[in-house]
XYZ file of C-alpha atoms in Angstrom:
570
model
C 60.241 -58.827 183.470
C 61.583 -55.426 182.363
C 65.300 -54.964 183.000
C 66.537 -51.798 184.662
C 67.919 -50.307 181.452
C 64.592 -50.820 179.624
C 62.710 -49.295 182.535
C 65.045 -46.306 182.468
C 64.426 -45.794 178.730
C 60.662 -46.033 179.205
C 60.708 -43.481 182.027
C 62.913 -41.155 179.958
C 60.539 -41.411 177.006
C 57.528 -40.718 179.240
C 59.283 -37.695 180.734
C 60.064 -36.381 177.248
C 56.430 -36.810 176.209
C 55.250 -34.891 179.284
C 57.673 -32.059 178.566
C 56.472 -31.861 174.967
C 52.888 -31.382 176.108
C 51.746 -27.894 177.039
C 50.658 -27.122 180.592
C 46.957 -27.450 179.743
C 47.454 -30.947 178.354
C 49.453 -31.880 181.447
C 46.564 -30.711 183.656
C 44.032 -32.647 181.571
C 46.213 -35.769 181.777
C 46.251 -35.406 185.556
C 42.467 -34.959 185.742
C 41.853 -38.058 183.616
C 44.392 -40.139 185.555
C 42.790 -39.167 188.856
C 39.333 -39.989 187.525
C 38.011 -36.454 187.899
C 36.565 -36.759 184.387
C 36.184 -39.765 182.130
C 36.190 -37.771 178.885
C 37.157 -34.325 177.601
C 34.620 -31.768 176.397
C 35.734 -28.274 175.355
C 33.983 -25.306 173.770
C 34.512 -22.050 171.933
C 32.028 -19.472 173.313
C 32.170 -16.164 171.363
C 29.778 -13.301 171.946
C 28.162 -12.444 168.576
C 28.888 -8.723 168.834
C 31.491 -8.518 166.056
C 33.759 -10.574 163.823
C 36.436 -12.877 165.196
C 40.095 -11.838 165.009
C 43.450 -13.610 165.000
C 43.437 -13.873 168.802
C 40.186 -15.847 168.690
C 41.821 -18.229 166.218
C 44.182 -19.339 168.984
C 41.263 -20.200 171.259
C 39.360 -21.955 168.481
C 42.323 -24.094 167.473
C 43.284 -24.811 171.091
C 39.821 -25.912 172.197
C 38.992 -27.933 169.094
C 42.505 -29.381 168.991
C 42.349 -30.529 172.619
C 39.006 -32.242 172.000
C 40.390 -34.010 168.940
C 43.609 -35.060 170.661
C 41.717 -36.672 173.544
C 38.994 -38.143 171.308
C 36.520 -35.925 173.125
C 33.843 -33.443 172.050
C 33.977 -29.830 170.942
C 31.026 -27.458 171.354
C 30.394 -24.342 169.316
C 28.395 -22.014 171.554
C 27.275 -18.435 171.157
C 27.406 -16.478 174.405
C 24.472 -14.312 173.382
C 23.409 -12.833 176.709
C 23.734 -9.143 175.758
C 21.165 -8.058 173.136
C 22.500 -4.488 172.986
C 25.296 -5.405 170.549
C 24.481 -8.819 169.101
C 23.365 -9.468 165.514
C 22.514 -12.410 163.257
C 25.192 -11.097 160.873
C 27.848 -11.758 163.503
C 26.457 -15.206 164.293
C 26.736 -16.284 160.656
C 30.168 -14.694 160.222
C 31.516 -16.508 163.282
C 30.161 -19.843 162.093
C 31.897 -19.363 158.741
C 35.181 -18.438 160.407
C 35.219 -21.349 162.848
C 34.352 -23.853 160.115
C 37.003 -22.389 157.797
C 39.668 -22.837 160.483
C 38.780 -26.517 160.582
C 37.110 -26.674 163.994
C 34.370 -29.246 163.420
C 31.506 -28.966 165.904
C 29.335 -31.473 163.973
C 25.853 -31.214 165.515
C 27.094 -29.553 168.708
C 25.959 -25.978 168.038
C 24.521 -24.192 171.076
C 23.249 -20.762 172.131
C 23.420 -19.418 175.663
C 20.008 -17.851 175.095
C 18.507 -21.328 174.782
C 19.374 -21.809 178.465
C 17.619 -18.663 179.692
C 14.853 -20.695 181.359
C 17.417 -22.885 183.125
C 19.424 -19.850 184.181
C 16.304 -18.260 185.627
C 15.646 -21.429 187.647
C 19.271 -21.402 188.840
C 18.820 -17.821 190.025
C 15.647 -18.810 191.892
C 17.577 -21.584 193.646
C 20.209 -19.119 194.830
C 17.472 -16.786 196.116
C 15.702 -19.639 197.966
C 19.039 -20.674 199.485
C 19.622 -17.132 200.727
C 22.550 -16.635 198.347
C 21.092 -13.955 196.059
C 19.047 -10.821 196.571
C 17.384 -8.021 194.607
C 19.225 -4.714 195.008
C 17.841 -1.233 194.277
C 21.180 0.575 194.205
C 21.962 2.184 190.853
C 25.147 1.447 188.913
C 27.084 4.364 190.392
C 26.085 3.442 193.937
C 27.054 -0.196 193.393
C 30.518 0.904 192.276
C 30.797 3.156 195.314
C 29.732 0.387 197.708
C 32.104 -2.135 196.105
C 35.231 -0.580 197.630
C 38.718 -0.587 196.128
C 41.668 -2.906 195.790
C 42.893 -1.714 199.196
C 39.599 -1.051 200.970
C 36.728 -3.520 201.561
C 33.269 -2.806 200.233
C 30.167 -2.208 202.327
C 26.932 -4.109 202.245
C 23.923 -2.909 200.279
C 21.006 -1.719 202.446
C 18.886 -4.245 200.488
C 21.163 -7.212 201.186
C 19.045 -8.668 203.965
C 15.695 -8.711 202.240
C 13.721 -11.852 202.981
C 13.679 -14.786 200.591
C 9.991 -14.167 199.927
C 10.516 -10.506 199.060
C 13.431 -11.337 196.756
C 11.432 -14.035 194.963
C 8.567 -11.612 194.451
C 10.770 -8.777 193.213
C 12.738 -11.027 190.884
C 9.563 -12.394 189.294
C 8.262 -8.845 188.844
C 11.591 -7.908 187.224
C 11.034 -10.770 184.805
C 7.484 -9.632 184.131
C 8.656 -6.181 183.058
C 7.252 -4.147 185.982
C 10.440 -2.131 186.544
C 12.427 0.190 184.264
C 15.965 -0.505 183.083
C 18.598 0.096 185.741
C 16.154 0.276 188.637
C 16.956 -3.150 190.118
C 19.484 -5.954 189.738
C 19.855 -9.429 191.176
C 23.116 -9.850 193.088
C 24.913 -12.822 194.587
C 25.367 -12.687 198.357
C 29.020 -13.617 198.860
C 31.491 -11.370 200.705
C 31.779 -7.580 200.470
C 35.163 -7.746 202.219
C 36.686 -10.284 199.842
C 40.154 -9.337 198.563
C 38.865 -10.372 195.126
C 36.538 -7.573 193.999
C 34.723 -9.997 191.691
C 33.388 -11.759 194.794
C 31.873 -8.623 196.355
C 28.218 -9.439 195.692
C 28.487 -9.453 191.893
C 25.462 -8.710 189.702
C 23.777 -11.811 188.296
C 20.856 -10.249 186.367
C 20.015 -6.791 185.038
C 16.854 -5.350 183.495
C 17.027 -4.565 179.750
C 13.850 -4.058 177.732
C 15.442 -5.078 174.451
C 14.599 -7.468 171.651
C 17.020 -10.386 171.569
C 18.262 -11.710 168.218
C 17.356 -15.296 169.224
C 14.591 -15.095 171.847
C 12.779 -11.981 170.639
C 10.806 -10.192 173.379
C 10.383 -13.167 175.697
C 12.783 -11.730 178.273
C 13.424 -8.269 179.680
C 15.996 -9.473 182.214
C 19.300 -10.883 181.068
C 22.017 -12.772 182.951
C 25.466 -11.263 183.366
C 28.408 -13.009 181.737
C 30.002 -14.194 184.999
C 26.756 -15.915 185.967
C 25.736 -17.233 182.562
C 29.087 -18.530 181.370
C 29.792 -21.112 184.100
C 26.185 -22.303 183.901
C 26.422 -22.787 180.137
C 29.560 -24.878 180.622
C 27.890 -26.933 183.325
C 24.663 -27.472 181.351
C 26.682 -28.785 178.395
C 28.947 -31.035 180.437
C 32.103 -29.094 179.581
C 35.028 -30.612 181.448
C 37.698 -27.986 180.802
C 36.782 -24.341 180.307
C 39.865 -22.926 178.581
C 39.962 -19.137 178.656
C 42.443 -16.279 178.573
C 44.294 -14.828 181.548
C 41.980 -11.880 182.177
C 39.455 -14.382 183.542
C 41.842 -15.760 186.172
C 40.475 -13.397 188.842
C 36.955 -14.435 187.824
C 37.643 -18.137 188.451
C 36.535 -18.057 192.132
C 33.178 -16.641 191.015
C 32.959 -19.220 188.215
C 33.465 -21.986 190.772
C 31.073 -20.373 193.274
C 28.248 -20.307 190.714
C 28.476 -23.930 189.577
C 28.995 -25.236 193.114
C 26.144 -23.269 194.690
C 23.726 -24.043 191.894
C 24.511 -27.658 192.686
C 26.432 -29.369 189.903
C 28.041 -32.599 191.058
C 30.792 -32.528 188.408
C 31.496 -28.853 187.704
C 33.771 -27.803 184.829
C 37.328 -26.758 185.532
C 38.509 -23.347 184.305
C 42.120 -23.137 183.080
C 43.606 -19.879 181.823
C 46.216 -19.299 179.130
C 47.925 -16.249 177.633
C 46.238 -14.288 174.875
C 47.713 -13.956 171.422
C 48.818 -10.348 170.983
C 50.058 -8.921 167.681
C 52.063 -5.718 167.507
C 50.707 -2.693 165.630
C 47.351 -4.147 164.637
C 43.768 -3.325 165.592
C 41.867 -6.194 167.228
C 39.393 -4.546 169.613
C 35.841 -4.932 168.326
C 34.787 -1.413 169.267
C 37.783 0.016 167.416
C 37.124 -2.079 164.313
C 33.472 -1.056 164.458
C 34.593 2.577 164.506
C 36.858 2.027 161.500
C 33.958 0.429 159.616
C 31.446 3.135 160.547
C 33.841 5.938 159.587
C 34.621 4.318 156.233
C 38.344 3.994 156.963
C 38.026 0.314 156.031
C 35.414 -1.225 153.758
C 34.011 -3.675 156.285
C 34.917 -6.169 158.999
C 36.687 -8.240 156.324
C 38.855 -5.435 154.943
C 42.212 -7.116 154.103
C 44.131 -4.559 156.187
C 42.503 -5.925 159.352
C 43.384 -9.123 161.187
C 39.860 -10.399 161.654
C 39.616 -14.033 160.551
C 37.326 -12.982 157.690
C 39.834 -10.321 156.610
C 42.720 -12.788 156.661
C 40.684 -15.257 154.605
C 39.786 -12.552 152.072
C 43.398 -11.414 151.894
C 44.550 -14.931 151.009
C 45.720 -16.444 154.273
C 45.081 -20.164 154.655
C 43.856 -22.119 157.681
C 47.157 -24.006 157.599
C 49.178 -20.794 157.880
C 47.154 -19.579 160.841
C 47.451 -22.968 162.525
C 51.220 -22.858 162.056
C 51.312 -19.343 163.486
C 49.440 -20.437 166.601
C 51.720 -23.453 167.012
C 54.851 -21.306 166.777
C 53.467 -18.988 169.453
C 52.823 -21.901 171.792
C 50.537 -22.161 174.823
C 51.738 -20.524 178.020
C 50.635 -18.479 181.027
C 52.925 -15.541 180.236
C 51.525 -12.674 178.185
C 53.721 -11.530 175.322
C 53.407 -9.802 171.960
C 54.194 -11.382 168.619
C 55.416 -9.462 165.603
C 53.180 -9.520 162.541
C 56.248 -10.716 160.623
C 55.768 -14.182 162.138
C 52.263 -14.426 160.677
C 53.603 -13.262 157.302
C 56.352 -15.877 157.509
C 53.739 -18.581 158.013
C 51.700 -17.664 154.928
C 54.825 -17.387 152.754
C 55.973 -20.781 153.954
C 52.558 -22.312 153.262
C 51.997 -20.823 149.800
C 55.479 -21.152 148.334
C 54.961 -24.746 147.176
C 51.182 -24.641 146.778
C 50.561 -21.993 144.163
C 51.731 -21.275 140.580
C 54.412 -18.666 139.943
C 53.110 -16.330 137.261
C 54.367 -13.133 135.667
C 52.592 -9.851 136.342
C 53.822 -6.296 135.810
C 52.401 -3.848 138.340
C 54.009 -0.595 137.165
C 54.501 -1.122 133.417
C 56.677 0.507 130.829
C 56.973 -0.884 127.297
C 60.039 -2.762 126.121
C 60.545 -2.989 122.346
C 63.016 -5.491 120.853
C 64.133 -3.637 117.750
C 65.667 -6.618 115.942
C 62.808 -9.028 116.661
C 60.443 -9.694 113.694
C 57.307 -7.559 114.006
C 54.926 -10.268 112.807
C 56.379 -13.136 114.862
C 55.028 -14.645 118.079
C 56.758 -17.455 119.949
C 55.615 -19.782 122.681
C 57.602 -20.942 125.666
C 56.828 -23.690 128.125
C 57.102 -22.321 131.660
C 57.263 -24.354 134.857
C 54.443 -23.326 137.187
C 56.391 -23.915 140.393
C 59.984 -25.193 140.481
C 59.392 -26.546 144.007
C 56.284 -28.537 143.085
C 56.316 -30.596 139.886
C 52.665 -31.554 140.380
C 51.610 -28.030 139.400
C 52.877 -28.773 135.872
C 53.673 -26.257 133.164
C 51.937 -23.577 131.071
C 52.488 -21.918 127.728
C 53.449 -18.246 127.574
C 53.728 -16.102 124.428
C 56.564 -13.792 123.409
C 56.625 -11.059 120.778
C 58.435 -7.873 119.776
C 56.725 -5.669 122.362
C 56.613 -6.529 126.050
C 55.808 -4.848 129.356
C 58.386 -4.753 132.147
C 58.421 -3.165 135.600
C 59.348 0.523 135.627
C 61.989 -0.038 138.314
C 63.697 -2.650 136.114
C 65.169 0.204 134.039
C 67.299 3.161 135.119
C 68.947 5.837 133.029
C 71.807 6.326 135.478
C 71.948 3.298 137.770
C 73.800 3.105 141.088
C 76.468 0.508 141.701
C 75.314 -3.102 141.886
C 72.198 -2.367 139.839
C 72.081 -5.358 137.477
C 68.871 -4.719 135.581
C 68.365 -2.717 132.411
C 70.285 0.477 131.681
C 71.908 1.777 128.503
C 74.447 -0.749 127.252
C 73.594 -3.443 129.826
C 72.395 -6.969 129.029
C 69.859 -8.918 131.100
C 67.958 -12.152 130.864
C 64.239 -12.031 130.151
C 62.898 -14.785 132.351
C 62.199 -18.007 130.379
C 63.042 -16.243 127.077
C 66.161 -14.419 125.746
C 69.090 -12.180 126.578
C 68.378 -8.544 125.642
C 70.632 -5.485 125.657
C 69.373 -1.928 126.165
C 70.201 0.377 123.246
C 67.990 3.428 123.845
C 64.860 4.756 125.517
C 62.049 7.268 125.035
C 60.558 9.855 127.394
C 57.331 11.811 127.549
C 57.015 15.598 127.930
C 57.333 15.238 131.707
C 60.626 13.413 131.502
C 59.187 10.002 132.390
C 60.580 6.982 130.564
C 57.831 5.404 128.446
C 59.650 2.950 126.154
C 62.911 1.034 126.455
C 64.526 -0.222 123.236
C 66.615 -3.387 123.232
C 68.127 -5.931 120.889
C 67.982 -9.644 121.551
C 70.323 -12.561 120.973
C 68.368 -15.223 119.047
C 70.879 -17.868 120.170
C 69.966 -17.339 123.841
C 66.475 -18.819 123.616
C 65.397 -20.219 126.982
C 67.651 -17.761 128.806
C 70.994 -19.445 128.125
C 73.820 -18.234 125.916
C 75.627 -20.755 123.698
C 78.952 -18.918 124.103
C 78.807 -19.260 127.880
C 78.584 -15.561 128.697
C 76.702 -14.744 131.841
C 74.436 -11.906 132.833
C 73.789 -10.856 136.405
C 70.239 -9.586 136.020
C 67.017 -11.453 135.276
C 63.745 -9.589 134.896
C 60.154 -10.706 134.336
C 57.827 -9.481 131.608
C 54.506 -10.067 129.893
C 53.731 -10.104 126.181
C 52.048 -6.820 125.195
C 49.970 -8.626 122.545
C 48.342 -11.076 124.932
C 48.694 -9.503 128.385
C 45.512 -8.426 130.129
C 44.984 -5.297 132.214
C 43.857 -5.811 135.827
C 43.626 -3.936 139.090
C 45.991 -4.893 141.896
C 45.817 -3.744 145.500
C 48.830 -3.449 147.759
C 48.149 -3.487 151.492
C 50.414 -1.812 153.994
C 50.060 -1.520 157.754
C 46.769 0.128 158.710
C 48.591 1.714 161.655
C 51.371 4.283 161.636
C 53.907 1.938 163.207
C 56.179 4.717 164.460
C 53.384 6.157 166.585
C 51.781 2.902 167.788
C 48.116 1.895 167.597
C 46.319 4.021 170.207
C 46.650 7.514 171.608
C 45.801 8.379 175.211
C 42.425 9.762 174.127
C 41.481 6.462 172.478
C 42.006 7.622 168.895
C 44.034 5.508 166.484
C 47.092 6.443 164.465
C 45.944 5.495 160.984
C 48.456 5.170 158.163
C 47.086 7.245 155.233
C 49.026 5.044 152.783
C 47.707 1.677 153.985
C 46.044 0.939 150.623
C 47.672 1.428 147.216
C 45.440 0.747 144.207
C 47.172 0.047 140.886
C 44.686 0.073 138.013
C 47.046 -0.456 135.067
C 48.728 -3.754 135.838
C 49.367 -6.323 133.106
C 49.227 -10.066 133.727
C 49.459 -13.311 131.817
C 46.090 -14.069 130.153
C 45.682 -17.294 132.182
C 45.232 -15.194 135.306
C 41.973 -13.760 133.976
C 40.298 -17.054 134.875
C 41.274 -16.750 138.555
C 38.460 -17.539 140.970
C 37.760 -15.857 144.294
C 40.307 -16.815 146.982
C 42.626 -18.375 144.357
C 46.244 -17.465 145.067
C 49.358 -17.060 142.935
C 52.920 -15.937 143.325
C 53.569 -12.966 141.075
C 57.254 -13.298 140.274
C 59.289 -10.816 142.353
C 56.124 -8.955 143.455
C 54.742 -11.271 146.149
C 51.790 -13.551 146.690
C 48.424 -12.334 145.409
C 44.841 -13.543 145.750
C 41.756 -12.861 143.653
C 39.617 -10.671 145.918
C 36.356 -12.415 146.798
C 34.409 -9.146 147.066
C 35.763 -7.168 144.130
C 36.432 -9.801 141.471
C 33.926 -10.650 138.742
C 33.965 -13.577 136.298
C 36.740 -12.849 133.808
C 37.649 -9.624 135.662
C 39.700 -10.496 138.729
C 40.995 -7.910 141.170
C 44.173 -9.098 142.855
C 45.196 -8.170 146.383
C 48.669 -8.778 147.705
C 48.711 -11.331 150.480
C 52.304 -10.683 151.435
C 55.551 -9.582 149.831
C 58.337 -12.070 149.146
C 60.901 -10.558 151.495
C 60.915 -10.972 155.242
C 63.171 -10.014 158.133
C 61.581 -12.669 160.329
C 63.680 -15.626 161.411
C 62.100 -18.795 162.736
C 62.868 -19.094 166.465
C 65.180 -21.904 167.500
C 63.434 -24.923 168.963
C 64.698 -26.488 172.174
C 66.010 -29.998 171.963
């Protein structure tokens, strides 16, 4: 027997668990409890007409995560029903992206085009049942007949063709007897429906195009709203999770699977998209940027395609954290890019070594340091992660420091180098500025200092303190590399799009620095390998531009952020 207090605690715990589950999981729990389904099967169904972006990552992680949580199955399916824009390049890119995010489809890889025969048979069934007809109206006439949000549509003059005539015309459409746009197959539903999607929607159109998977076998292709529910039903999908713009399409989704005759049709559940402020996600806009050479491809690090984020140095874990922080809801909202940047900083800060790199170098000469002497220091690779160990760095009379670590006439609270001031060279010694040199243009080229030999390791034996610490690299051993700094691709003050569809591109979105100096160990960096460059941010060896022994580093993200993690309830 369970006493009343124990029962109360159990009920409280169950209630807390329900609250902690998102609304989709609560609906799935209900379906399983009621016996509507005995397992859970989800899918990610991209159209291979471009690269995936950060918004797709939410859908990928949601669908694969739900399947894993319920010990179900996850299908990877290409919705390749439109040969006008689809390419093998996009198919392969999407497969790489989904796998990289950790969504394991095992042997469950499918293509909508592999169901074309079944879809054709489904269309024939609807025609035989008097629920579909061949229509000769052109696209403009169909729009005119459809009506408006406030006025009902009117029936096509071809709506009442006989079953026999429709079967004949549809077969002749399939056989290529009619030109593109001359006929379509439409569902016969309700031209007065308040939902425009139900006003005799098009199921098939004629398109004499070569398909990337089926070649020239077909010259008629199913429309998305007809093909998609059938694909789900053919594969035994239980829960079709999609974004909110498909909510008005759900009645048509249900109509298709019910009228084709599936005993256990899938259930469509909608959730809010992931929107990021001041970024370009639309495929047609990214395609335009690529074609006009504004970016160097779909994986340009200034984009937020999954491939671009991977190339830039983002990790699957950071993207997963970003999606989790955004949550799953039915309310559309926009998320600041700063949250995504927070997630990658938080992920990398304990994972990667902290190295010294000087991006805008000027020479520092220690006048009282022996010219022929070189010292070695043991440097901790990451103070927050002992497992990353230590490395040896060299030190000599001539170093490189950042240009903005010296000022001739500093403002108040400037604690770095200026005439007469003493700073700590990270891991090494205290040095005091005694003079500097300029070129003919008035630019500082060399800073002269003296060092305190007793301050080795960055500590003074007499207890004096300095307020500034700067990083450096040894001029004798440092190696020159190229570094790339990425800024917003969009002029954030103007927003992404203009009324005419053009984009407000930031002309300073890419800054290339060709004369950066780094520790010699960084020359062995491999593609996608990340590091924290002290005070400069997190950087990754670019997978496209780097060569063996000649890395090109791109900045993943700076070290500073204005983003604050939102408070969690409870």
